[in-house]
PDB file of C-alpha atoms in Angstrom:
ATOM      1  CA  UNK B   1      -2.829   0.722 -22.764  1.00 73.00           C
ATOM      2  CA  UNK B   2      -0.136  -1.413 -24.391  1.00 92.00           C
ATOM      3  CA  UNK B   3       1.187  -4.582 -22.753  1.00 96.00           C
ATOM      4  CA  UNK B   4       4.637  -5.976 -23.587  1.00 97.00           C
ATOM      5  CA  UNK B   5       6.106  -9.309 -22.464  1.00 98.00           C
ATOM      6  CA  UNK B   6       9.642 -10.567 -21.943  1.00 98.00           C
ATOM      7  CA  UNK B   7       9.636 -13.883 -23.799  1.00 96.00           C
ATOM      8  CA  UNK B   8      13.412 -14.250 -23.735  1.00 95.00           C
ATOM      9  CA  UNK B   9      15.746 -15.773 -21.203  1.00 94.00           C
ATOM     10  CA  UNK B  10      17.340 -12.662 -19.717  1.00 97.00           C
ATOM     11  CA  UNK B  11      16.163  -9.783 -17.593  1.00 98.00           C
ATOM     12  CA  UNK B  12      15.388  -6.634 -19.575  1.00 97.00           C
ATOM     13  CA  UNK B  13      17.350  -3.425 -18.855  1.00 96.00           C
ATOM     14  CA  UNK B  14      14.304  -2.021 -17.035  1.00 95.00           C
ATOM     15  CA  UNK B  15      14.300  -5.048 -14.717  1.00 96.00           C
ATOM     16  CA  UNK B  16      11.408  -7.015 -16.281  1.00 97.00           C
ATOM     17  CA  UNK B  17      12.146 -10.726 -15.631  1.00 97.00           C
ATOM     18  CA  UNK B  18      11.731 -13.487 -18.224  1.00 98.00           C
ATOM     19  CA  UNK B  19       8.121 -14.654 -18.430  1.00 97.00           C
ATOM     20  CA  UNK B  20       6.776 -11.362 -17.095  1.00 98.00           C
ATOM     21  CA  UNK B  21       4.727  -8.705 -18.856  1.00 98.00           C
ATOM     22  CA  UNK B  22       4.174  -5.037 -18.138  1.00 98.00           C
ATOM     23  CA  UNK B  23       1.537  -2.465 -18.991  1.00 98.00           C
ATOM     24  CA  UNK B  24       2.419   1.084 -20.002  1.00 96.00           C
ATOM     25  CA  UNK B  25       2.344   3.461 -17.003  1.00 97.00           C
ATOM     26  CA  UNK B  26      -0.680   5.503 -16.035  1.00 98.00           C
ATOM     27  CA  UNK B  27       0.364   8.619 -14.093  1.00 98.00           C
ATOM     28  CA  UNK B  28       3.783   7.046 -13.380  1.00 98.00           C
ATOM     29  CA  UNK B  29       2.305   3.779 -12.071  1.00 98.00           C
ATOM     30  CA  UNK B  30       2.990   0.606 -14.070  1.00 98.00           C
ATOM     31  CA  UNK B  31       1.651  -2.937 -13.764  1.00 98.00           C
ATOM     32  CA  UNK B  32       4.094  -5.884 -13.901  1.00 98.00           C
ATOM     33  CA  UNK B  33       2.728  -9.447 -13.929  1.00 98.00           C
ATOM     34  CA  UNK B  34       3.250 -13.086 -14.782  1.00 98.00           C
ATOM     35  CA  UNK B  35       0.809 -16.031 -14.803  1.00 97.00           C
ATOM     36  CA  UNK B  36       0.320 -15.949 -11.024  1.00 98.00           C
ATOM     37  CA  UNK B  37       1.514 -12.676  -9.492  1.00 98.00           C
ATOM     38  CA  UNK B  38       1.474  -8.972 -10.195  1.00 98.00           C
ATOM     39  CA  UNK B  39       3.016  -5.909  -8.623  1.00 98.00           C
ATOM     40  CA  UNK B  40       2.609  -2.180  -9.072  1.00 98.00           C
ATOM     41  CA  UNK B  41       5.575   0.160  -9.493  1.00 98.00           C
ATOM     42  CA  UNK B  42       5.226   3.843  -8.657  1.00 98.00           C
ATOM     43  CA  UNK B  43       7.779   6.224 -10.203  1.00 97.00           C
ATOM     44  CA  UNK B  44       6.080   9.367  -8.882  1.00 97.00           C
ATOM     45  CA  UNK B  45       6.968  11.407  -5.783  1.00 96.00           C
ATOM     46  CA  UNK B  46       3.664  10.722  -3.998  1.00 95.00           C
ATOM     47  CA  UNK B  47       1.692   7.725  -2.791  1.00 97.00           C
ATOM     48  CA  UNK B  48      -0.671   6.579  -5.527  1.00 98.00           C
ATOM     49  CA  UNK B  49      -3.868   4.520  -5.604  1.00 98.00           C
ATOM     50  CA  UNK B  50      -4.306   2.187  -8.563  1.00 98.00           C
ATOM     51  CA  UNK B  51      -7.378   0.270  -9.677  1.00 98.00           C
ATOM     52  CA  UNK B  52      -6.538  -3.170 -11.058  1.00 98.00           C
ATOM     53  CA  UNK B  53      -9.121  -5.291 -12.904  1.00 98.00           C
ATOM     54  CA  UNK B  54      -8.876  -9.069 -13.153  1.00 98.00           C
ATOM     55  CA  UNK B  55     -10.991 -10.849 -15.769  1.00 98.00           C
ATOM     56  CA  UNK B  56     -11.119 -14.645 -15.552  1.00 98.00           C
ATOM     57  CA  UNK B  57     -11.755 -16.796 -18.614  1.00 97.00           C
ATOM     58  CA  UNK B  58     -14.943 -17.933 -16.845  1.00 94.00           C
ATOM     59  CA  UNK B  59     -16.220 -14.370 -17.195  1.00 95.00           C
ATOM     60  CA  UNK B  60     -15.814 -13.334 -13.551  1.00 96.00           C
ATOM     61  CA  UNK B  61     -14.554  -9.763 -13.227  1.00 97.00           C
ATOM     62  CA  UNK B  62     -13.095  -8.286 -10.043  1.00 96.00           C
ATOM     63  CA  UNK B  63     -11.529  -4.879  -9.425  1.00 96.00           C
ATOM     64  CA  UNK B  64      -9.448  -3.852  -6.426  1.00 97.00           C
ATOM     65  CA  UNK B  65      -7.815  -0.611  -5.342  1.00 98.00           C
ATOM     66  CA  UNK B  66      -4.219  -0.768  -4.160  1.00 98.00           C
ATOM     67  CA  UNK B  67      -1.990   1.977  -2.774  1.00 98.00           C
ATOM     68  CA  UNK B  68       1.741   2.115  -3.492  1.00 98.00           C
ATOM     69  CA  UNK B  69       4.334   4.365  -1.877  1.00 98.00           C
ATOM     70  CA  UNK B  70       6.249   6.990  -3.833  1.00 96.00           C
ATOM     71  CA  UNK B  71       9.279   5.660  -5.740  1.00 96.00           C
ATOM     72  CA  UNK B  72       8.425   2.157  -4.546  1.00 96.00           C
ATOM     73  CA  UNK B  73       6.626  -1.033  -5.538  1.00 95.00           C
ATOM     74  CA  UNK B  74       4.037  -3.262  -3.920  1.00 94.00           C
ATOM     75  CA  UNK B  75       4.881  -6.759  -2.787  1.00 94.00           C
ATOM     76  CA  UNK B  76       3.712  -9.561  -5.065  1.00 96.00           C
ATOM     77  CA  UNK B  77      -0.080  -9.925  -5.243  1.00 98.00           C
ATOM     78  CA  UNK B  78      -1.659 -13.279  -6.170  1.00 98.00           C
ATOM     79  CA  UNK B  79      -4.126 -12.807  -9.011  1.00 98.00           C
ATOM     80  CA  UNK B  80      -4.331 -16.349 -10.472  1.00 98.00           C
ATOM     81  CA  UNK B  81      -4.237 -19.735  -8.751  1.00 97.00           C
ATOM     82  CA  UNK B  82      -5.036 -23.365  -9.528  1.00 95.00           C
ATOM     83  CA  UNK B  83      -6.516 -23.835 -12.989  1.00 95.00           C
ATOM     84  CA  UNK B  84      -7.789 -20.255 -13.313  1.00 96.00           C
ATOM     85  CA  UNK B  85      -6.735 -18.281 -16.377  1.00 97.00           C
ATOM     86  CA  UNK B  86      -7.515 -14.738 -17.358  1.00 97.00           C
ATOM     87  CA  UNK B  87      -6.161 -11.255 -17.867  1.00 98.00           C
ATOM     88  CA  UNK B  88      -5.081  -8.389 -15.633  1.00 98.00           C
ATOM     89  CA  UNK B  89      -5.212  -4.665 -16.365  1.00 98.00           C
ATOM     90  CA  UNK B  90      -4.284  -1.407 -14.675  1.00 98.00           C
ATOM     91  CA  UNK B  91      -7.373   0.784 -15.098  1.00 98.00           C
ATOM     92  CA  UNK B  92      -6.581   4.021 -13.247  1.00 98.00           C
ATOM     93  CA  UNK B  93      -3.901   5.549 -11.028  1.00 98.00           C
ATOM     94  CA  UNK B  94      -4.548   8.648  -8.922  1.00 98.00           C
ATOM     95  CA  UNK B  95      -3.052  10.295  -5.847  1.00 98.00           C
ATOM     96  CA  UNK B  96      -3.860   8.305  -2.713  1.00 98.00           C
ATOM     97  CA  UNK B  97      -6.669  10.073  -0.852  1.00 97.00           C
ATOM     98  CA  UNK B  98      -6.171  12.139   2.275  1.00 96.00           C
ATOM     99  CA  UNK B  99      -9.401  10.743   3.769  1.00 97.00           C
ATOM    100  CA  UNK B 100     -10.837   7.239   3.505  1.00 98.00           C
ATOM    101  CA  UNK B 101     -12.193   4.425   5.648  1.00 96.00           C
ATOM    102  CA  UNK B 102     -10.781   3.906   9.150  1.00 96.00           C
ATOM    103  CA  UNK B 103     -11.603   0.187   9.266  1.00 93.00           C
ATOM    104  CA  UNK B 104      -7.963  -0.813   9.849  1.00 95.00           C
ATOM    105  CA  UNK B 105      -7.521   1.532  12.795  1.00 94.00           C
ATOM    106  CA  UNK B 106      -8.336  -0.944  15.573  1.00 89.00           C
ATOM    107  CA  UNK B 107      -5.155  -2.916  14.877  1.00 93.00           C
ATOM    108  CA  UNK B 108      -2.753  -0.040  14.349  1.00 95.00           C
ATOM    109  CA  UNK B 109      -0.831   1.055  17.426  1.00 93.00           C
ATOM    110  CA  UNK B 110       0.972   4.284  18.271  1.00 93.00           C
ATOM    111  CA  UNK B 111       4.179   3.508  20.169  1.00 94.00           C
ATOM    112  CA  UNK B 112       6.190   6.044  22.154  1.00 92.00           C
ATOM    113  CA  UNK B 113       9.933   5.805  22.725  1.00 93.00           C
ATOM    114  CA  UNK B 114      12.801   8.071  23.717  1.00 92.00           C
ATOM    115  CA  UNK B 115      15.546   8.713  21.201  1.00 88.00           C
ATOM    116  CA  UNK B 116      18.949  10.396  21.226  1.00 91.00           C
ATOM    117  CA  UNK B 117      19.147  13.364  23.635  1.00 91.00           C
ATOM    118  CA  UNK B 118      15.829  12.196  25.125  1.00 92.00           C
ATOM    119  CA  UNK B 119      13.833  13.329  22.092  1.00 92.00           C
ATOM    120  CA  UNK B 120      10.347  11.752  22.229  1.00 92.00           C
ATOM    121  CA  UNK B 121       9.677   9.486  19.260  1.00 94.00           C
ATOM    122  CA  UNK B 122       6.281   8.368  17.969  1.00 93.00           C
ATOM    123  CA  UNK B 123       5.844   5.309  15.753  1.00 96.00           C
ATOM    124  CA  UNK B 124       2.857   3.654  14.115  1.00 96.00           C
ATOM    125  CA  UNK B 125       2.926  -0.153  14.062  1.00 96.00           C
ATOM    126  CA  UNK B 126       0.792  -2.320  11.779  1.00 96.00           C
ATOM    127  CA  UNK B 127      -0.502  -5.426  13.565  1.00 94.00           C
ATOM    128  CA  UNK B 128      -2.375  -6.683  10.515  1.00 94.00           C
ATOM    129  CA  UNK B 129      -1.071  -9.497   8.306  1.00 92.00           C
ATOM    130  CA  UNK B 130      -1.561  -7.321   5.206  1.00 95.00           C
ATOM    131  CA  UNK B 131      -0.292  -3.842   4.300  1.00 97.00           C
ATOM    132  CA  UNK B 132      -2.317  -0.840   5.458  1.00 98.00           C
ATOM    133  CA  UNK B 133      -2.512   2.585   3.833  1.00 98.00           C
ATOM    134  CA  UNK B 134      -2.416   5.226   6.568  1.00 98.00           C
ATOM    135  CA  UNK B 135      -3.160   8.929   6.368  1.00 97.00           C
ATOM    136  CA  UNK B 136      -2.425  11.055   9.430  1.00 95.00           C
ATOM    137  CA  UNK B 137      -2.407  14.803   9.989  1.00 93.00           C
ATOM    138  CA  UNK B 138      -0.021  15.920  12.735  1.00 91.00           C
ATOM    139  CA  UNK B 139      -0.810  18.780  15.105  1.00 89.00           C
ATOM    140  CA  UNK B 140       1.841  20.382  17.313  1.00 82.00           C
ATOM    141  CA  UNK B 141       0.591  21.938  20.558  1.00 75.00           C
ATOM    142  CA  UNK B 142      -2.934  21.547  19.141  1.00 74.00           C
ATOM    143  CA  UNK B 143      -2.059  23.588  16.046  1.00 75.00           C
ATOM    144  CA  UNK B 144      -2.042  22.104  12.531  1.00 72.00           C
ATOM    145  CA  UNK B 145       1.370  22.257  10.902  1.00 70.00           C
ATOM    146  CA  UNK B 146       1.951  22.940   7.191  1.00 64.00           C
ATOM    147  CA  UNK B 147       3.226  19.844   5.401  1.00 66.00           C
ATOM    148  CA  UNK B 148       3.142  17.866   8.649  1.00 82.00           C
ATOM    149  CA  UNK B 149       1.332  14.707   7.630  1.00 90.00           C
ATOM    150  CA  UNK B 150       1.846  11.051   6.749  1.00 94.00           C
ATOM    151  CA  UNK B 151       0.482   9.285   3.638  1.00 96.00           C
ATOM    152  CA  UNK B 152       2.103   5.856   3.558  1.00 97.00           C
ATOM    153  CA  UNK B 153       1.560   2.142   2.960  1.00 98.00           C
ATOM    154  CA  UNK B 154       2.797   0.312   6.056  1.00 97.00           C
ATOM    155  CA  UNK B 155       3.907  -3.307   5.624  1.00 96.00           C
ATOM    156  CA  UNK B 156       2.522  -6.109   7.838  1.00 94.00           C
ATOM    157  CA  UNK B 157       3.886  -5.988  11.397  1.00 92.00           C
ATOM    158  CA  UNK B 158       6.168  -3.090  10.433  1.00 96.00           C
ATOM    159  CA  UNK B 159       6.392   0.276  12.133  1.00 96.00           C
ATOM    160  CA  UNK B 160       7.035   3.792  10.869  1.00 97.00           C
ATOM    161  CA  UNK B 161       8.514   6.797  12.660  1.00 95.00           C
ATOM    162  CA  UNK B 162       5.975   9.608  12.282  1.00 93.00           C
ATOM    163  CA  UNK B 163       7.117  12.225  14.811  1.00 90.00           C
ATOM    164  CA  UNK B 164      10.310  13.242  16.638  1.00 89.00           C
ATOM    165  CA  UNK B 165      10.129  16.449  18.677  1.00 85.00           C
ATOM    166  CA  UNK B 166       9.869  17.749  22.236  1.00 85.00           C
ATOM    167  CA  UNK B 167       6.563  19.508  21.545  1.00 81.00           C
ATOM    168  CA  UNK B 168       3.395  17.536  22.241  1.00 78.00           C
ATOM    169  CA  UNK B 169       1.886  15.987  19.080  1.00 85.00           C
ATOM    170  CA  UNK B 170      -1.730  15.203  18.337  1.00 88.00           C
ATOM    171  CA  UNK B 171      -2.455  12.754  15.556  1.00 91.00           C
ATOM    172  CA  UNK B 172      -5.617  13.103  13.501  1.00 93.00           C
ATOM    173  CA  UNK B 173      -6.304   9.864  11.660  1.00 95.00           C
ATOM    174  CA  UNK B 174      -7.695  10.393   8.177  1.00 96.00           C
ATOM    175  CA  UNK B 175      -7.437   6.859   6.751  1.00 98.00           C
ATOM    176  CA  UNK B 176      -6.578   3.285   7.659  1.00 97.00           C
ATOM    177  CA  UNK B 177      -7.190   1.114   4.595  1.00 98.00           C
ATOM    178  CA  UNK B 178      -6.477  -2.614   4.328  1.00 97.00           C
ATOM    179  CA  UNK B 179      -4.588  -3.608   1.171  1.00 97.00           C
ATOM    180  CA  UNK B 180      -5.172  -6.822  -0.796  1.00 96.00           C
ATOM    181  CA  UNK B 181      -2.268  -9.229  -1.272  1.00 96.00           C
ATOM    182  CA  UNK B 182      -4.227 -12.167  -2.696  1.00 96.00           C
ATOM    183  CA  UNK B 183      -7.419 -12.244  -4.773  1.00 96.00           C
ATOM    184  CA  UNK B 184      -8.226 -15.618  -3.165  1.00 95.00           C
ATOM    185  CA  UNK B 185      -7.775 -14.782   0.516  1.00 91.00           C
ATOM    186  CA  UNK B 186     -10.786 -14.333   2.826  1.00 90.00           C
ATOM    187  CA  UNK B 187     -11.680 -10.659   3.036  1.00 90.00           C
ATOM    188  CA  UNK B 188     -11.495  -8.702   5.232  1.00 87.00           C
ATOM    189  CA  UNK B 189      -8.484 -10.440   6.812  1.00 88.00           C
ATOM    190  CA  UNK B 190      -7.973 -11.229  10.461  1.00 76.00           C
ATOM    191  CA  UNK B 191      -5.381  -9.152  12.330  1.00 70.00           C
ATOM    192  CA  UNK B 192      -2.056 -10.742  13.158  1.00 62.00           C
ATOM    193  CA  UNK B 193      -2.459  -9.713  16.810  1.00 59.00           C
ATOM    194  CA  UNK B 194      -5.179  -7.991  18.796  1.00 55.00           C
ATOM    195  CA  UNK B 195      -4.171  -4.601  20.186  1.00 56.00           C
ATOM    196  CA  UNK B 196      -5.819  -1.568  21.669  1.00 51.00           C
ATOM    197  CA  UNK B 197      -6.960   0.746  18.890  1.00 53.00           C
ATOM    198  CA  UNK B 198      -4.985   3.811  17.938  1.00 58.00           C
ATOM    199  CA  UNK B 199      -6.674   6.999  19.062  1.00 52.00           C
ATOM    200  CA  UNK B 200      -8.362   8.861  16.178  1.00 45.00           C
TER     201      UNK B 200
END
């Protein structure tokens, strides 16, 4: 796929800053990067999983999968540091999976609150220091509901409203996937705070 770079002094009409490059989109996901950071932009109407490959001049090759919300972009990801040089490439982009590892689940918490008119509210909070891709199917009165699910990348220490109704919900966890923010950070990361695990 073609890469183009903004070598001028002004931001391009599409938002590409000076000194940054971008790779042509794959399935509506594009890669934007400079000499230290990259981010993924998703123009589609669904969460997408992209595979990004980093090749260092030393010959070391590393690939990571990253999820990005619909009509959104990832935060900046560190792909080069110190004296390292190399190249970065978006390899594939597919719909984020409904089912995946649940390794992040022990530091995700379901929080219950009461909203306007005493409507019960259910939130998921991310206690990790990195984003987490979550996939949850929602059952109402023990019955699965059409189109009642969550597929979302939740930022560090953020929370997301996933249910607001008087009927009793049951949450079936399908995925809790830790997302890389730095190719140099220890992996897997340590949670920001220890909490009781969310109930699968």
